[in-house]
Short mmCIF file of C-alpha atoms in Angstrom, two decimals:
data_model
loop_
_atom_site.label_atom_id
_atom_site.label_comp_id
_atom_site.label_asym_id
_atom_site.label_seq_id
_atom_site.Cartn_x
_atom_site.Cartn_y
_atom_site.Cartn_z
CA UNK A 169 -27.58 15.87 18.20
CA UNK A 170 -29.55 14.84 15.01
CA UNK A 171 -30.84 18.19 14.32
CA UNK A 172 -27.91 20.05 14.56
CA UNK A 173 -25.68 17.70 12.18
CA UNK A 174 -26.11 20.45 9.25
CA UNK A 175 -26.35 23.80 11.33
CA UNK A 176 -24.09 23.07 14.42
CA UNK A 177 -21.62 20.04 13.42
CA UNK A 178 -19.47 20.57 16.55
CA UNK A 179 -22.33 20.75 19.20
CA UNK A 180 -23.58 17.94 17.21
CA UNK A 181 -20.21 15.52 17.74
CA UNK A 182 -20.15 16.23 21.40
CA UNK A 183 -23.71 15.24 21.96
CA UNK A 184 -23.02 12.50 20.13
CA UNK A 185 -19.84 11.41 21.87
CA UNK A 186 -21.78 11.93 25.42
CA UNK A 187 -24.91 9.54 24.22
CA UNK A 188 -22.32 6.91 22.84
CA UNK A 189 -20.43 6.77 26.30
CA UNK A 190 -23.71 6.00 28.18
CA UNK A 191 -23.41 1.54 27.99
CA UNK A 192 -27.13 1.52 28.36
CA UNK A 193 -28.26 1.71 24.68
CA UNK A 194 -29.83 -1.08 22.97
CA UNK A 195 -28.64 -1.98 19.64
CA UNK A 196 -30.97 -0.04 17.56
CA UNK A 197 -30.69 2.94 19.18
CA UNK A 198 -26.54 2.66 19.34
CA UNK A 199 -26.70 1.80 15.17
CA UNK A 200 -28.94 5.40 14.62
CA UNK A 201 -26.13 7.42 16.75
CA UNK A 202 -23.13 5.53 15.35
CA UNK A 203 -24.38 6.39 11.59
CA UNK A 204 -25.12 9.81 12.89
CA UNK A 205 -21.77 10.03 14.36
CA UNK A 206 -20.30 8.45 11.32
CA UNK A 207 -21.90 11.70 9.47
CA UNK A 208 -20.64 14.17 11.62
CA UNK A 209 -16.96 12.73 12.38
CA UNK A 210 -16.87 12.33 8.49
CA UNK A 211 -18.09 16.18 8.17
CA UNK A 212 -15.63 17.72 10.66
CA UNK A 213 -12.71 15.51 9.08
CA UNK A 214 -12.33 13.44 12.15
CA UNK A 215 -11.56 10.60 9.54
CA UNK A 216 -10.22 8.29 12.15
CA UNK A 217 -12.97 8.19 14.82
CA UNK A 218 -15.63 8.54 11.66
CA UNK A 219 -13.76 5.01 10.57
CA UNK A 220 -14.23 3.63 14.05
CA UNK A 221 -17.54 4.37 14.60
CA UNK A 222 -18.69 3.42 10.87
CA UNK A 223 -17.24 -0.20 11.73
CA UNK A 224 -18.50 -0.71 14.62
CA UNK A 225 -21.97 0.36 13.14
CA UNK A 226 -21.55 -1.76 10.07
CA UNK A 227 -21.01 -4.82 12.32
CA UNK A 228 -24.03 -4.57 14.11
CA UNK A 229 -26.19 -4.05 11.10
CA UNK A 230 -24.76 -7.00 9.73
CA UNK A 231 -25.79 -9.04 12.75
CA UNK A 232 -29.84 -7.43 12.28
CA UNK A 233 -29.01 -8.50 8.92
CA UNK A 234 -30.09 -4.93 8.05
CA UNK A 235 -29.53 -4.57 4.52
CA UNK A 236 -30.17 -0.81 4.17
CA UNK A 237 -28.09 0.07 7.03
CA UNK A 238 -25.57 -2.53 5.96
CA UNK A 239 -25.48 -0.30 2.33
CA UNK A 240 -25.35 3.46 4.02
CA UNK A 241 -22.92 2.49 6.14
CA UNK A 242 -20.78 0.78 3.60
CA UNK A 243 -21.39 3.74 1.22
CA UNK A 244 -20.24 6.37 3.80
CA UNK A 245 -16.74 4.35 4.69
CA UNK A 246 -16.09 4.10 1.06
CA UNK A 247 -16.46 7.60 0.63
CA UNK A 248 -13.95 8.59 3.71
CA UNK A 249 -11.41 6.38 2.11
CA UNK A 250 -11.67 8.00 -1.41
CA UNK A 251 -11.32 11.47 0.23
CA UNK A 252 -8.13 10.15 1.94
CA UNK A 253 -7.10 8.70 -1.56
CA UNK A 254 -6.79 5.33 -0.27
CA UNK A 255 -8.63 3.60 -3.69
CA UNK A 256 -8.48 0.15 -2.81
CA UNK A 257 -10.09 0.58 0.25
CA UNK A 258 -13.05 2.80 -1.19
CA UNK A 259 -13.38 0.71 -4.15
CA UNK A 260 -13.60 -2.18 -1.13
CA UNK A 261 -16.53 -1.27 0.56
CA UNK A 262 -18.43 0.32 -2.24
CA UNK A 263 -18.07 -2.85 -4.58
CA UNK A 264 -19.37 -4.79 -1.19
CA UNK A 265 -22.46 -1.90 -1.20
CA UNK A 266 -23.18 -2.38 -4.62
CA UNK A 267 -23.15 -6.53 -4.06
CA UNK A 268 -25.45 -5.94 -1.68
CA UNK A 269 -27.92 -3.61 -3.58
CA UNK A 270 -27.85 -6.46 -6.57
CA UNK A 271 -29.39 -9.09 -4.45
CA UNK A 272 -32.17 -6.99 -3.08
CA UNK A 273 -34.83 -4.85 -4.15
CA UNK A 274 -34.90 -1.15 -2.06
CA UNK A 275 -38.13 0.16 -1.22
CA UNK A 276 -38.89 3.42 -3.38
CA UNK A 277 -38.80 5.19 -0.14
CA UNK A 278 -34.72 4.82 0.13
CA UNK A 279 -34.05 4.50 -3.86
CA UNK A 280 -31.95 7.03 -3.55
CA UNK A 281 -29.46 5.33 -1.52
CA UNK A 282 -28.29 2.94 -4.71
CA UNK A 283 -28.36 6.54 -6.44
CA UNK A 284 -25.71 7.38 -3.57
CA UNK A 285 -23.76 4.38 -4.15
CA UNK A 286 -23.39 4.46 -8.01
CA UNK A 287 -22.45 8.01 -7.48
CA UNK A 288 -19.67 6.92 -5.00
CA UNK A 289 -18.63 4.42 -7.88
CA UNK A 290 -18.42 7.08 -10.40
CA UNK A 291 -16.18 9.19 -8.12
CA UNK A 292 -13.61 6.43 -7.58
CA UNK A 293 -13.16 5.91 -11.31
CA UNK A 294 -12.85 9.75 -11.83
CA UNK A 295 -10.63 10.10 -8.84
CA UNK A 296 -8.75 7.43 -10.95
CA UNK A 297 -9.27 9.25 -14.21
CA UNK A 298 -10.89 6.59 -15.75
CA UNK A 299 -13.36 8.91 -16.69
CA UNK A 300 -15.27 6.52 -19.52
CA UNK A 301 -16.58 4.44 -16.55
CA UNK A 302 -17.03 6.81 -14.23
CA UNK A 303 -19.38 8.88 -16.64
CA UNK A 304 -21.61 5.25 -16.86
CA UNK A 305 -21.58 5.44 -13.33
CA UNK A 306 -23.04 9.26 -12.98
CA UNK A 307 -25.50 8.67 -15.46
CA UNK A 308 -27.24 5.49 -13.71
CA UNK A 309 -26.93 7.92 -10.27
CA UNK A 310 -28.60 10.80 -12.27
CA UNK A 311 -31.10 8.21 -13.05
CA UNK A 312 -32.02 7.01 -9.63
CA UNK A 313 -31.85 10.16 -8.35
CA UNK A 314 -34.38 11.73 -10.40
CA UNK A 315 -37.03 8.73 -9.98
CA UNK A 316 -36.29 9.44 -6.54
CA UNK A 317 -38.53 10.21 -4.00
CA UNK A 318 -36.52 11.68 -1.52
CA UNK A 319 -35.91 15.51 -1.31
CA UNK A 320 -32.04 15.22 -0.70
CA UNK A 321 -31.77 13.46 -4.41
CA UNK A 322 -32.56 17.18 -5.28
CA UNK A 323 -29.13 17.93 -4.08
CA UNK A 324 -27.47 14.78 -4.72
CA UNK A 325 -28.53 14.74 -8.52
CA UNK A 326 -26.53 18.23 -8.29
CA UNK A 327 -23.16 16.44 -7.41
CA UNK A 328 -23.60 14.11 -10.20
CA UNK A 329 -24.25 16.70 -12.61
CA UNK A 330 -20.77 18.68 -11.21
CA UNK A 331 -18.40 15.98 -11.58
CA UNK A 332 -20.02 14.26 -14.41
CA UNK A 333 -19.16 17.69 -15.87
CA UNK A 334 -15.81 17.35 -14.45
CA UNK A 335 -14.84 14.50 -16.36
CA UNK A 336 -16.19 15.64 -19.27
CA UNK A 337 -13.60 18.73 -18.88
CA UNK A 338 -10.88 16.22 -18.37
CA UNK A 339 -11.62 14.67 -21.97
CA UNK A 340 -11.66 18.16 -23.42
CA UNK A 341 -15.84 18.13 -24.04
CA UNK A 342 -16.18 21.69 -22.31
CA UNK A 343 -19.26 22.35 -24.43
CA UNK A 344 -21.27 19.37 -22.79
CA UNK A 345 -19.50 20.32 -19.45
CA UNK A 346 -20.96 23.52 -19.72
CA UNK A 347 -24.36 21.95 -20.20
CA UNK A 348 -23.83 20.32 -16.81
CA UNK A 349 -22.10 22.89 -15.13
CA UNK A 350 -25.30 24.62 -15.66
CA UNK A 351 -27.60 22.01 -13.97
CA UNK A 352 -25.56 21.95 -11.00
CA UNK A 353 -25.82 25.07 -9.57
CA UNK A 354 -28.80 26.21 -7.20
CA UNK A 355 -31.02 28.57 -7.28
CA UNK A 356 -31.80 30.82 -4.14
CA UNK A 357 -35.18 29.65 -4.10
CA UNK A 358 -33.33 25.98 -4.00
CA UNK A 359 -31.64 26.31 -0.64
CA UNK A 360 -33.99 25.53 2.11
CA UNK A 361 -34.59 22.63 3.96
CA UNK A 362 -37.61 21.95 2.53
CA UNK A 363 -36.23 21.05 -0.77
CA UNK A 364 -33.06 18.89 0.82
CA UNK A 365 -30.66 21.27 -0.11
CA UNK A 366 -29.52 23.44 2.58
CA UNK A 367 -27.85 26.94 2.27
CA UNK A 368 -24.43 25.44 3.13
CA UNK A 369 -24.54 22.72 0.31
CA UNK A 370 -25.75 25.47 -2.04
CA UNK A 371 -23.02 27.71 -1.61
CA UNK A 372 -20.28 24.74 -1.89
CA UNK A 373 -21.99 23.69 -4.91
CA UNK A 374 -21.97 26.74 -6.67
CA UNK A 375 -18.40 27.90 -5.97
CA UNK A 376 -17.28 24.25 -7.31
CA UNK A 377 -19.26 24.75 -10.44
CA UNK A 378 -17.67 28.31 -10.52
CA UNK A 379 -14.43 26.77 -10.04
CA UNK A 380 -15.16 24.54 -13.30
CA UNK A 381 -16.29 27.51 -15.16
CA UNK A 382 -13.27 28.96 -14.61
CA UNK A 383 -11.03 25.87 -15.70
CA UNK A 384 -12.90 26.16 -18.90
CA UNK A 385 -12.18 29.59 -19.33
CA UNK A 386 -8.45 28.75 -18.93
CA UNK A 387 -8.57 26.11 -21.34
CA UNK A 388 -9.54 27.95 -23.87
CA UNK A 389 -7.03 30.76 -23.04
CA UNK A 390 -9.33 33.33 -21.63
CA UNK A 391 -7.07 33.60 -18.74
CA UNK A 392 -8.07 37.08 -17.17
CA UNK A 393 -11.73 36.22 -16.93
CA UNK A 394 -10.79 33.12 -15.45
CA UNK A 395 -8.89 34.89 -12.64
CA UNK A 396 -11.58 36.89 -12.02
CA UNK A 397 -14.49 34.11 -11.33
CA UNK A 398 -11.52 32.30 -8.64
CA UNK A 399 -10.90 35.62 -6.79
CA UNK A 400 -14.82 36.28 -6.84
CA UNK A 401 -15.01 32.43 -5.77
CA UNK A 402 -11.88 33.05 -2.83
CA UNK A 403 -14.02 36.52 -2.11
CA UNK A 404 -17.28 34.46 -0.97
CA UNK A 405 -15.33 31.86 0.36
CA UNK A 406 -13.96 34.58 3.41
CA UNK A 407 -18.05 35.53 3.43
CA UNK A 408 -19.46 32.36 4.29
CA UNK A 409 -16.15 30.74 5.90
CA UNK A 410 -16.68 28.12 3.34
CA UNK A 411 -13.23 26.88 1.87
CA UNK A 412 -13.88 23.41 0.22
CA UNK A 413 -12.39 24.59 -3.23
CA UNK A 414 -9.29 26.93 -1.61
CA UNK A 415 -6.64 24.18 -2.69
CA UNK A 416 -8.00 23.97 -6.31
CA UNK A 417 -8.75 27.79 -6.44
CA UNK A 418 -5.75 28.90 -5.33
CA UNK A 419 -3.96 26.15 -7.87
CA UNK A 420 -5.56 27.58 -11.09
CA UNK A 421 -4.83 31.37 -10.02
CA UNK A 422 -1.22 30.20 -9.52
CA UNK A 423 -1.38 28.42 -13.38
CA UNK A 424 -3.22 31.17 -15.27
CA UNK A 425 -0.42 33.83 -13.22
CA UNK A 426 1.62 31.59 -14.62
CA UNK A 427 0.53 32.11 -18.47
CA UNK A 428 -0.15 35.74 -18.27
CA UNK A 429 3.52 35.78 -17.30
CA UNK A 430 2.56 37.63 -14.27
CA UNK A 431 5.20 35.36 -12.34
CA UNK A 432 5.27 37.39 -8.53
CA UNK A 433 1.33 36.61 -8.33
CA UNK A 434 2.03 32.82 -9.56
CA UNK A 435 4.31 32.63 -6.82
CA UNK A 436 1.56 34.19 -4.33
CA UNK A 437 -0.68 31.81 -4.81
CA UNK A 438 1.67 28.77 -5.45
CA UNK A 439 2.46 29.33 -2.11
CA UNK A 440 -1.02 29.52 -0.43
CA UNK A 441 -1.53 26.23 -2.61
CA UNK A 442 1.60 24.46 -1.32
CA UNK A 443 0.39 25.33 2.25
CA UNK A 444 -2.73 24.07 1.98
CA UNK A 445 -1.92 20.70 0.67
CA UNK A 446 0.64 20.58 3.48
CA UNK A 447 -2.13 20.71 5.43
CA UNK A 448 -4.01 18.17 4.03
CA UNK A 449 -1.13 15.88 3.67
CA UNK A 450 -0.52 16.25 7.16
CA UNK A 451 -4.02 15.59 8.08
CA UNK A 452 -3.99 12.53 5.63
CA UNK A 453 -0.97 11.29 6.86
CA UNK A 454 -1.47 11.37 10.65
CA UNK A 455 -5.47 9.40 9.77
CA UNK A 456 -3.78 6.92 7.82
CA UNK A 457 -0.88 6.51 10.59
CA UNK A 458 -3.36 5.82 12.67
CA UNK A 459 -5.30 3.77 10.99
CA UNK A 460 -2.11 1.56 9.94
CA UNK A 461 -1.78 1.31 14.21
CA UNK A 462 -5.09 0.33 14.38
CA UNK A 463 -4.77 -2.70 11.90
CA UNK A 464 -2.15 -3.50 13.61
CA UNK A 465 -3.30 -3.77 17.12
CA UNK A 466 -6.22 -5.68 15.49
CA UNK A 467 -3.87 -7.88 13.56
CA UNK A 468 -1.91 -8.25 16.94
CA UNK A 469 -5.48 -8.87 18.86
CA UNK A 470 -6.32 -11.80 16.12
CA UNK A 471 -3.16 -13.39 16.38
CA UNK A 472 -3.67 -13.20 20.08
CA UNK A 473 -6.28 -14.83 20.19
CA UNK A 474 -5.73 -17.66 17.74
CA UNK A 475 -2.48 -18.28 19.74
CA UNK A 476 -4.78 -18.47 22.81
CA UNK A 477 -7.09 -20.97 21.18
CA UNK A 478 -3.93 -23.04 19.97
CA UNK A 479 -2.78 -22.95 23.54
CA UNK A 480 -6.37 -23.87 24.37
CA UNK A 481 -6.22 -26.51 22.56
CA UNK A 482 -2.94 -28.34 23.23
CA UNK A 483 -4.12 -28.02 27.17
CA UNK A 484 -7.00 -30.02 25.81
CA UNK A 485 -5.05 -32.39 24.24
CA UNK A 486 -2.32 -32.79 26.55
CA UNK A 487 -5.09 -33.23 29.56
CA UNK A 488 -7.52 -36.16 26.80
CA UNK A 489 -3.70 -37.35 26.02
CA UNK A 490 -3.06 -37.92 29.59
CA UNK A 491 -6.23 -39.23 30.31
CA UNK A 492 -6.23 -41.82 27.82
CA UNK A 493 -2.40 -42.76 28.59
CA UNK A 494 -3.85 -43.15 32.27
CA UNK A 495 -6.97 -45.25 31.38
CA UNK A 496 -4.88 -47.03 28.97
CA UNK A 497 -1.99 -47.64 31.80
CA UNK A 498 -4.91 -49.25 34.36
CA UNK A 499 -5.83 -51.35 31.47
CA UNK A 500 -2.74 -53.07 30.70
CA UNK A 501 -1.97 -53.39 34.24
CA UNK A 502 -5.37 -54.67 34.82
CA UNK A 503 -4.78 -57.24 31.82
CA UNK A 504 -1.42 -57.92 33.29
CA UNK A 505 -2.74 -59.24 36.24
CA UNK A 506 -5.55 -60.97 34.65
CA UNK A 507 -2.92 -62.62 32.64
CA UNK A 508 -0.89 -63.81 35.62
CA UNK A 509 -3.75 -65.05 36.95
CA UNK A 510 -4.73 -67.17 34.38
CA UNK A 511 -1.05 -68.28 33.88
CA UNK A 512 -1.21 -69.30 37.77
CA UNK A 513 -4.35 -71.01 36.97
CA UNK A 514 -3.20 -72.47 34.11
CA UNK A 515 -0.26 -73.92 35.70
CA UNK A 516 -2.09 -75.21 39.06
CA UNK A 517 -4.16 -77.25 36.73
CA UNK A 518 -1.24 -78.91 34.81
CA UNK A 519 0.31 -80.14 38.14
#
């Protein structure tokens, strides 16, 4: 299952579910499995399932007092909620991960995990357009990734460069943005498993960087050159079957053609953009509805458990009171009988 996580996520998912249904797994193995299921469900956009597996895995990691695993689960859960634009939930999980990291010292072999949390915190602020704070977190993440002894850090540092560049574009600092976009691009020699950068990820990174370059060209009013880059990205997406940037590409093309007063082309790409956004929003609404239903179910379950506890204690109190009343009644009867005997004795003695 873990072998196919990147090369064949669907196969990895079905293998994982098959293993998950085995009730004989010990907690350590189940936690490892749940982390893989969380990853693959996130990758294949099964967000409801990802949150289910992630929450279960987080609970097991907490029970085992495994800080590293807790941070891993919290980071991905935060990332999922962030992609669903539920920023308060994302912030909750990422803050919790950051709190753990402040209390412990990670081994050098897993320092990249700290970089991941700092990067995701940066993304959280970037989503809410607080780019000044986002840049601080991206810089911290970059510093950790550079010093981390982990192959995946070579890819993650490029993600941090990319999104730092996007923040700089939002702040209209285009010159510095270009520097970080160039740093984010992956050379062909870097795209292999030994370097930690798989070909699929390198394609996504490079397409994302080119999209940002196209945005810079548009901001400089070079709409024709921007469109050339955007259309080339779409051509690559068809060839590689990777569509991570298609929504933003359609949007930028529509904006560019509008500026060029080519209204029909602008409308064409605007329709494609709206269609993709509708699909994305539909998935997001379904996931959020499922989460709300699950939250309500959990709340109802907790309420029922609370009611059961109250009922249990009521029964205990009633039984205790009944026993106490019975004891008191018997005691009073004994006292009354004793009093009667004493009275009789006193009466007899008096006579």
